[in-house]
PDB file of C-alpha atoms in Angstrom:
ATOM      1  CA  MET A  23     -15.198  24.080   5.964  1.00 85.00           C
ATOM      2  CA  THR A  24     -17.408  21.586   7.512  1.00 89.00           C
ATOM      3  CA  ARG A  25     -19.706  21.642   4.384  1.00 91.00           C
ATOM      4  CA  ARG A  26     -16.701  21.146   2.206  1.00 93.00           C
ATOM      5  CA  LEU A  27     -15.339  18.231   4.242  1.00 95.00           C
ATOM      6  CA  LEU A  28     -18.843  16.565   4.256  1.00 95.00           C
ATOM      7  CA  GLN A  29     -19.028  17.014   0.548  1.00 95.00           C
ATOM      8  CA  LEU A  30     -15.559  15.706  -0.155  1.00 95.00           C
ATOM      9  CA  TYR A  31     -16.069  12.429   1.834  1.00 97.00           C
ATOM     10  CA  LEU A  32     -19.627  12.006   0.623  1.00 96.00           C
ATOM     11  CA  GLY A  33     -18.341  12.323  -2.833  1.00 95.00           C
ATOM     12  CA  LEU A  34     -15.561   9.709  -2.432  1.00 96.00           C
ATOM     13  CA  THR A  35     -17.896   7.286  -0.699  1.00 97.00           C
ATOM     14  CA  ALA A  36     -20.414   7.601  -3.671  1.00 97.00           C
ATOM     15  CA  TYR A  37     -17.509   7.132  -6.059  1.00 96.00           C
ATOM     16  CA  GLY A  38     -16.740   3.827  -4.299  1.00 96.00           C
ATOM     17  CA  VAL A  39     -20.257   2.719  -4.591  1.00 97.00           C
ATOM     18  CA  SER A  40     -20.477   3.605  -8.244  1.00 97.00           C
ATOM     19  CA  MET A  41     -17.417   1.497  -8.994  1.00 96.00           C
ATOM     20  CA  VAL A  42     -19.176  -1.524  -7.376  1.00 96.00           C
ATOM     21  CA  MET A  43     -22.364  -0.863  -9.467  1.00 96.00           C
ATOM     22  CA  MET A  44     -20.384  -0.838 -12.675  1.00 96.00           C
ATOM     23  CA  LEU A  45     -18.484  -4.094 -11.592  1.00 95.00           C
ATOM     24  CA  ASP A  46     -21.686  -5.909 -10.743  1.00 95.00           C
ATOM     25  CA  ALA A  47     -23.233  -4.722 -14.067  1.00 95.00           C
ATOM     26  CA  ARG A  48     -20.618  -6.766 -15.877  1.00 95.00           C
ATOM     27  CA  LEU A  49     -20.908  -4.713 -19.020  1.00 96.00           C
ATOM     28  CA  GLY A  50     -17.399  -3.076 -18.958  1.00 95.00           C
ATOM     29  CA  LEU A  51     -15.547  -0.889 -16.411  1.00 95.00           C
ATOM     30  CA  MET A  52     -14.178   2.622 -16.585  1.00 94.00           C
ATOM     31  CA  PRO A  53     -10.566   2.535 -17.855  1.00 93.00           C
ATOM     32  CA  TRP A  54      -8.576   2.655 -14.509  1.00 94.00           C
ATOM     33  CA  ASP A  55     -10.779   0.030 -13.084  1.00 96.00           C
ATOM     34  CA  VAL A  56     -10.105  -2.322 -16.111  1.00 96.00           C
ATOM     35  CA  LEU A  57      -6.544  -2.063 -14.734  1.00 96.00           C
ATOM     36  CA  HIS A  58      -7.486  -2.496 -11.012  1.00 96.00           C
ATOM     37  CA  GLN A  59      -9.499  -5.542 -11.919  1.00 96.00           C
ATOM     38  CA  GLY A  60      -6.852  -7.041 -14.177  1.00 96.00           C
ATOM     39  CA  LEU A  61      -4.249  -6.604 -11.337  1.00 96.00           C
ATOM     40  CA  SER A  62      -6.677  -7.911  -8.865  1.00 96.00           C
ATOM     41  CA  LEU A  63      -7.348 -11.019 -10.833  1.00 94.00           C
ATOM     42  CA  GLN A  64      -3.586 -11.801 -11.339  1.00 94.00           C
ATOM     43  CA  GLY A  65      -2.423 -10.964  -7.935  1.00 91.00           C
ATOM     44  CA  GLY A  66      -5.350 -12.214  -5.817  1.00 91.00           C
ATOM     45  CA  TRP A  67      -5.836  -8.915  -3.882  1.00 92.00           C
ATOM     46  CA  PRO A  68      -9.308  -7.364  -3.378  1.00 95.00           C
ATOM     47  CA  MET A  69      -9.935  -4.797  -6.191  1.00 96.00           C
ATOM     48  CA  GLY A  70     -10.316  -1.902  -3.770  1.00 95.00           C
ATOM     49  CA  ARG A  71      -6.935  -2.607  -2.140  1.00 96.00           C
ATOM     50  CA  VAL A  72      -5.439  -2.785  -5.533  1.00 96.00           C
ATOM     51  CA  ALA A  73      -6.879   0.662  -6.446  1.00 96.00           C
ATOM     52  CA  ILE A  74      -5.216   2.125  -3.129  1.00 96.00           C
ATOM     53  CA  ALA A  75      -1.934   0.532  -4.094  1.00 96.00           C
ATOM     54  CA  VAL A  76      -2.071   1.993  -7.704  1.00 95.00           C
ATOM     55  CA  GLY A  77      -3.032   5.313  -6.220  1.00 94.00           C
ATOM     56  CA  PHE A  78       0.023   5.548  -4.124  1.00 95.00           C
ATOM     57  CA  VAL A  79       2.257   4.422  -6.986  1.00 95.00           C
ATOM     58  CA  VAL A  80       0.694   7.183  -9.149  1.00 94.00           C
ATOM     59  CA  LEU A  81       1.445   9.646  -6.416  1.00 93.00           C
ATOM     60  CA  LEU A  82       5.214   8.797  -6.615  1.00 93.00           C
ATOM     61  CA  ALA A  83       4.903   9.780 -10.303  1.00 91.00           C
ATOM     62  CA  TRP A  84       3.965  13.312  -9.088  1.00 91.00           C
ATOM     63  CA  ILE A  85       7.390  13.834  -7.569  1.00 90.00           C
ATOM     64  CA  PRO A  86       9.437  14.497 -10.835  1.00 89.00           C
ATOM     65  CA  ILE A  87       6.604  16.520 -12.300  1.00 86.00           C
ATOM     66  CA  ARG A  88       6.312  18.648  -9.004  1.00 84.00           C
ATOM     67  CA  GLN A  89       2.742  18.128  -8.236  1.00 83.00           C
ATOM     68  CA  ARG A  90       1.627  18.706  -4.585  1.00 86.00           C
ATOM     69  CA  PRO A  91      -1.009  16.601  -2.950  1.00 88.00           C
ATOM     70  CA  GLY A  92      -3.804  18.007  -0.973  1.00 90.00           C
ATOM     71  CA  LEU A  93      -6.115  16.492   1.722  1.00 93.00           C
ATOM     72  CA  GLY A  94      -8.521  15.470  -1.085  1.00 91.00           C
ATOM     73  CA  THR A  95      -5.681  13.689  -3.049  1.00 93.00           C
ATOM     74  CA  LEU A  96      -4.657  11.422  -0.085  1.00 94.00           C
ATOM     75  CA  SER A  97      -8.310  11.023   0.936  1.00 95.00           C
ATOM     76  CA  ASN A  98      -9.083   9.745  -2.589  1.00 94.00           C
ATOM     77  CA  VAL A  99      -6.279   7.279  -2.551  1.00 93.00           C
ATOM     78  CA  ILE A 100      -7.587   5.606   0.498  1.00 96.00           C
ATOM     79  CA  VAL A 101     -11.378   6.154   0.936  1.00 96.00           C
ATOM     80  CA  ILE A 102     -12.661   4.951  -2.412  1.00 96.00           C
ATOM     81  CA  GLY A 103     -10.765   1.696  -2.316  1.00 96.00           C
ATOM     82  CA  LEU A 104     -11.954   1.025   1.191  1.00 97.00           C
ATOM     83  CA  VAL A 105     -15.511   1.934   0.334  1.00 97.00           C
ATOM     84  CA  PHE A 106     -15.254  -0.277  -2.802  1.00 97.00           C
ATOM     85  CA  ASP A 107     -14.195  -3.345  -0.868  1.00 96.00           C
ATOM     86  CA  ALA A 108     -16.606  -2.884   1.924  1.00 96.00           C
ATOM     87  CA  VAL A 109     -19.672  -2.540  -0.219  1.00 96.00           C
ATOM     88  CA  HIS A 110     -18.549  -5.275  -2.626  1.00 94.00           C
ATOM     89  CA  LEU A 111     -18.040  -7.478   0.333  1.00 93.00           C
ATOM     90  CA  LEU A 112     -21.541  -6.543   1.861  1.00 93.00           C
ATOM     91  CA  LEU A 113     -23.223  -7.365  -1.443  1.00 90.00           C
ATOM     92  CA  GLY A 114     -21.317 -10.604  -2.078  1.00 83.00           C
ATOM     93  CA  ASP A 115     -22.978 -12.573  -4.941  1.00 83.00           C
ATOM     94  CA  THR A 116     -26.386 -10.919  -4.512  1.00 87.00           C
ATOM     95  CA  LEU A 117     -26.302  -9.573  -8.165  1.00 85.00           C
ATOM     96  CA  ALA A 118     -24.562 -12.485  -9.804  1.00 82.00           C
ATOM     97  CA  ASP A 119     -27.691 -13.856 -11.402  1.00 86.00           C
ATOM     98  CA  ALA A 120     -29.175 -10.421 -12.314  1.00 90.00           C
ATOM     99  CA  ASP A 121     -30.921 -10.260 -15.696  1.00 93.00           C
ATOM    100  CA  LEU A 122     -29.693  -7.878 -18.472  1.00 95.00           C
ATOM    101  CA  PRO A 123     -32.096  -5.077 -17.689  1.00 95.00           C
ATOM    102  CA  THR A 124     -31.057  -4.885 -14.128  1.00 95.00           C
ATOM    103  CA  ARG A 125     -27.440  -5.017 -15.176  1.00 95.00           C
ATOM    104  CA  VAL A 126     -27.956  -2.184 -17.659  1.00 96.00           C
ATOM    105  CA  ALA A 127     -29.829  -0.124 -14.968  1.00 96.00           C
ATOM    106  CA  LEU A 128     -26.908  -0.691 -12.639  1.00 96.00           C
ATOM    107  CA  LEU A 129     -24.349   0.446 -15.291  1.00 97.00           C
ATOM    108  CA  LEU A 130     -26.309   3.543 -16.148  1.00 97.00           C
ATOM    109  CA  GLY A 131     -26.942   4.303 -12.415  1.00 97.00           C
ATOM    110  CA  GLY A 132     -23.213   3.806 -11.700  1.00 97.00           C
ATOM    111  CA  ILE A 133     -22.253   6.271 -14.478  1.00 96.00           C
ATOM    112  CA  VAL A 134     -24.564   8.894 -13.213  1.00 97.00           C
ATOM    113  CA  LEU A 135     -23.648   8.411  -9.532  1.00 97.00           C
ATOM    114  CA  ASN A 136     -19.873   8.497 -10.642  1.00 94.00           C
ATOM    115  CA  ALA A 137     -20.438  11.863 -12.234  1.00 93.00           C
ATOM    116  CA  LEU A 138     -22.317  13.240  -9.246  1.00 95.00           C
ATOM    117  CA  ALA A 139     -19.517  11.948  -6.865  1.00 94.00           C
ATOM    118  CA  THR A 140     -16.827  13.397  -9.107  1.00 90.00           C
ATOM    119  CA  ALA A 141     -18.491  16.870  -9.177  1.00 90.00           C
ATOM    120  CA  ALA A 142     -18.993  16.733  -5.360  1.00 92.00           C
ATOM    121  CA  TYR A 143     -15.266  15.915  -4.940  1.00 88.00           C
ATOM    122  CA  ILE A 144     -14.082  18.580  -7.321  1.00 86.00           C
ATOM    123  CA  GLY A 145     -16.470  21.223  -5.961  1.00 89.00           C
ATOM    124  CA  ALA A 146     -14.996  20.683  -2.328  1.00 91.00           C
ATOM    125  CA  HIS A 147     -11.675  22.041  -3.533  1.00 89.00           C
ATOM    126  CA  PHE A 148      -9.253  19.876  -1.506  1.00 93.00           C
ATOM    127  CA  GLY A 149      -6.925  18.949  -4.514  1.00 87.00           C
ATOM    128  CA  PRO A 150      -7.071  16.785  -7.366  1.00 83.00           C
ATOM    129  CA  GLY A 151      -7.257  12.963  -7.386  1.00 88.00           C
ATOM    130  CA  PRO A 152      -3.938  11.228  -7.932  1.00 91.00           C
ATOM    131  CA  ARG A 153      -4.621  10.167 -11.475  1.00 86.00           C
ATOM    132  CA  ASP A 154      -5.942  13.611 -12.491  1.00 83.00           C
ATOM    133  CA  GLY A 155      -2.874  15.294 -10.865  1.00 85.00           C
ATOM    134  CA  LEU A 156      -0.654  13.013 -12.937  1.00 88.00           C
ATOM    135  CA  MET A 157      -2.421  14.025 -16.134  1.00 84.00           C
ATOM    136  CA  THR A 158      -2.557  17.686 -15.522  1.00 81.00           C
ATOM    137  CA  GLY A 159       1.266  17.679 -14.345  1.00 86.00           C
ATOM    138  CA  LEU A 160       2.309  15.923 -17.473  1.00 90.00           C
ATOM    139  CA  ALA A 161       0.285  18.094 -19.697  1.00 84.00           C
ATOM    140  CA  ARG A 162       1.962  21.200 -17.855  1.00 84.00           C
ATOM    141  CA  ARG A 163       5.444  19.861 -18.116  1.00 87.00           C
ATOM    142  CA  SER A 164       5.300  18.548 -21.670  1.00 88.00           C
ATOM    143  CA  GLY A 165       3.178  21.376 -23.121  1.00 88.00           C
ATOM    144  CA  ARG A 166       0.771  18.920 -24.692  1.00 87.00           C
ATOM    145  CA  SER A 167      -3.003  19.189 -24.228  1.00 83.00           C
ATOM    146  CA  VAL A 168      -4.835  17.727 -21.409  1.00 76.00           C
ATOM    147  CA  ARG A 169      -7.056  15.813 -23.832  1.00 78.00           C
ATOM    148  CA  LEU A 170      -3.967  14.220 -25.401  1.00 87.00           C
ATOM    149  CA  ILE A 171      -2.381  13.322 -22.125  1.00 88.00           C
ATOM    150  CA  ARG A 172      -5.601  11.919 -20.727  1.00 81.00           C
ATOM    151  CA  THR A 173      -6.094   9.944 -23.960  1.00 86.00           C
ATOM    152  CA  LEU A 174      -2.567   8.355 -23.800  1.00 91.00           C
ATOM    153  CA  ILE A 175      -2.779   7.579 -20.077  1.00 90.00           C
ATOM    154  CA  GLU A 176      -6.242   6.040 -20.058  1.00 88.00           C
ATOM    155  CA  GLY A 177      -5.519   4.225 -23.350  1.00 91.00           C
ATOM    156  CA  SER A 178      -2.426   2.688 -21.908  1.00 93.00           C
ATOM    157  CA  VAL A 179      -4.080   1.631 -18.603  1.00 94.00           C
ATOM    158  CA  LEU A 180      -6.996   0.330 -20.517  1.00 93.00           C
ATOM    159  CA  LEU A 181      -4.868  -1.886 -22.725  1.00 94.00           C
ATOM    160  CA  VAL A 182      -2.712  -3.194 -19.831  1.00 96.00           C
ATOM    161  CA  GLY A 183      -5.842  -3.946 -17.708  1.00 95.00           C
ATOM    162  CA  PHE A 184      -7.538  -5.671 -20.585  1.00 95.00           C
ATOM    163  CA  LEU A 185      -4.424  -7.929 -21.299  1.00 96.00           C
ATOM    164  CA  LEU A 186      -4.524  -8.800 -17.524  1.00 96.00           C
ATOM    165  CA  GLY A 187      -8.153  -9.872 -17.652  1.00 95.00           C
ATOM    166  CA  GLY A 188     -10.073  -6.776 -16.824  1.00 94.00           C
ATOM    167  CA  THR A 189     -13.581  -6.299 -18.034  1.00 91.00           C
ATOM    168  CA  LEU A 190     -13.707  -4.175 -21.235  1.00 92.00           C
ATOM    169  CA  GLY A 191     -17.155  -3.654 -22.939  1.00 94.00           C
ATOM    170  CA  LEU A 192     -19.987  -1.319 -23.979  1.00 94.00           C
ATOM    171  CA  GLY A 193     -20.101   0.101 -20.458  1.00 94.00           C
ATOM    172  CA  THR A 194     -16.459   1.209 -20.936  1.00 95.00           C
ATOM    173  CA  ALA A 195     -17.502   3.103 -24.095  1.00 94.00           C
ATOM    174  CA  ALA A 196     -20.642   4.537 -22.454  1.00 94.00           C
ATOM    175  CA  TYR A 197     -18.601   5.825 -19.505  1.00 92.00           C
ATOM    176  CA  ALA A 198     -16.061   7.413 -21.818  1.00 90.00           C
ATOM    177  CA  LEU A 199     -18.699   9.331 -23.784  1.00 89.00           C
ATOM    178  CA  ALA A 200     -20.987  10.260 -21.051  1.00 91.00           C
ATOM    179  CA  ILE A 201     -18.891  11.090 -18.059  1.00 88.00           C
ATOM    180  CA  GLY A 202     -17.500  14.449 -19.176  1.00 85.00           C
ATOM    181  CA  PRO A 203     -20.925  16.033 -20.079  1.00 90.00           C
ATOM    182  CA  LEU A 204     -22.461  14.591 -16.895  1.00 91.00           C
ATOM    183  CA  ILE A 205     -19.744  15.999 -14.664  1.00 87.00           C
ATOM    184  CA  GLN A 206     -19.964  19.496 -16.537  1.00 84.00           C
ATOM    185  CA  ALA A 207     -23.939  19.420 -15.881  1.00 89.00           C
ATOM    186  CA  ALA A 208     -23.344  18.335 -12.137  1.00 89.00           C
ATOM    187  CA  LEU A 209     -20.630  20.736 -11.062  1.00 87.00           C
ATOM    188  CA  PRO A 210     -22.850  23.805 -10.612  1.00 90.00           C
ATOM    189  CA  MET A 211     -24.802  21.925  -7.996  1.00 89.00           C
ATOM    190  CA  PHE A 212     -21.699  21.349  -5.898  1.00 88.00           C
ATOM    191  CA  ASP A 213     -19.326  24.197  -6.710  1.00 80.00           C
ATOM    192  CA  ARG A 214     -19.584  27.576  -5.038  1.00 63.00           C
ATOM    193  CA  PRO A 215     -20.417  30.583  -7.153  1.00 51.00           C
ATOM    194  CA  GLY A 216     -17.156  32.305  -8.461  1.00 45.00           C
ATOM    195  CA  ARG A 217     -15.225  28.963  -8.800  1.00 49.00           C
ATOM    196  CA  THR A 218     -15.937  28.604 -12.525  1.00 42.00           C
ATOM    197  CA  ALA A 219     -12.448  27.355 -13.141  1.00 43.00           C
ATOM    198  CA  THR A 220     -13.120  23.968 -11.643  1.00 43.00           C
ATOM    199  CA  ARG A 221     -15.967  23.462 -14.108  1.00 43.00           C
ATOM    200  CA  LYS A 222     -13.489  22.503 -16.750  1.00 46.00           C
ATOM    201  CA  CYS A 223     -11.835  20.007 -14.419  1.00 48.00           C
ATOM    202  CA  PRO A 224     -11.521  16.309 -15.563  1.00 48.00           C
ATOM    203  CA  ALA A 225     -12.743  13.297 -13.685  1.00 47.00           C
ATOM    204  CA  VAL A 226     -11.827  12.874 -10.176  1.00 49.00           C
ATOM    205  CA  ARG A 227      -9.476   9.976 -10.429  1.00 59.00           C
TER     206      ARG A 227
END
């Protein structure tokens, strides 16, 4: 239990750091963060706090589809956003003038760290993230494939986030293409033997 809890919270912390790395790369964010950034720009809230608020709103959508949150679900909503705001505040404008090679390195490092963080979180087995729970719950209730539901959800939040001013770019496409295979490769490092079902899990959020 101690190992699993440590793995859970280290994974969530690393996830928040990976979000900052992708934001500071300024080459495009992961789909949900495009929405978070767009809402942050429009409302004036710190982006991490927006991510927390969106997470709770998504949890409300679990009620009609009868999803049950776990410790990992609630921790996901709170910890990632708090870590993001703390790290972003700590770094400030340090990377504002970074050259392109540095920004590309930040993007690639952020994607890899995000995959490792996701694998750690999933491998701890404390429940799905709010966004993943919404996706799998809708797939179960509608009878549609997880792939289709995920595409519809992430396409929608990406479009809304972009219209609100969120950063969409090559990094967004790179994340979409790389994150699945990277998580698949990383899961055996964090998942206990015999828990093969989780190796097909989608991204943490």
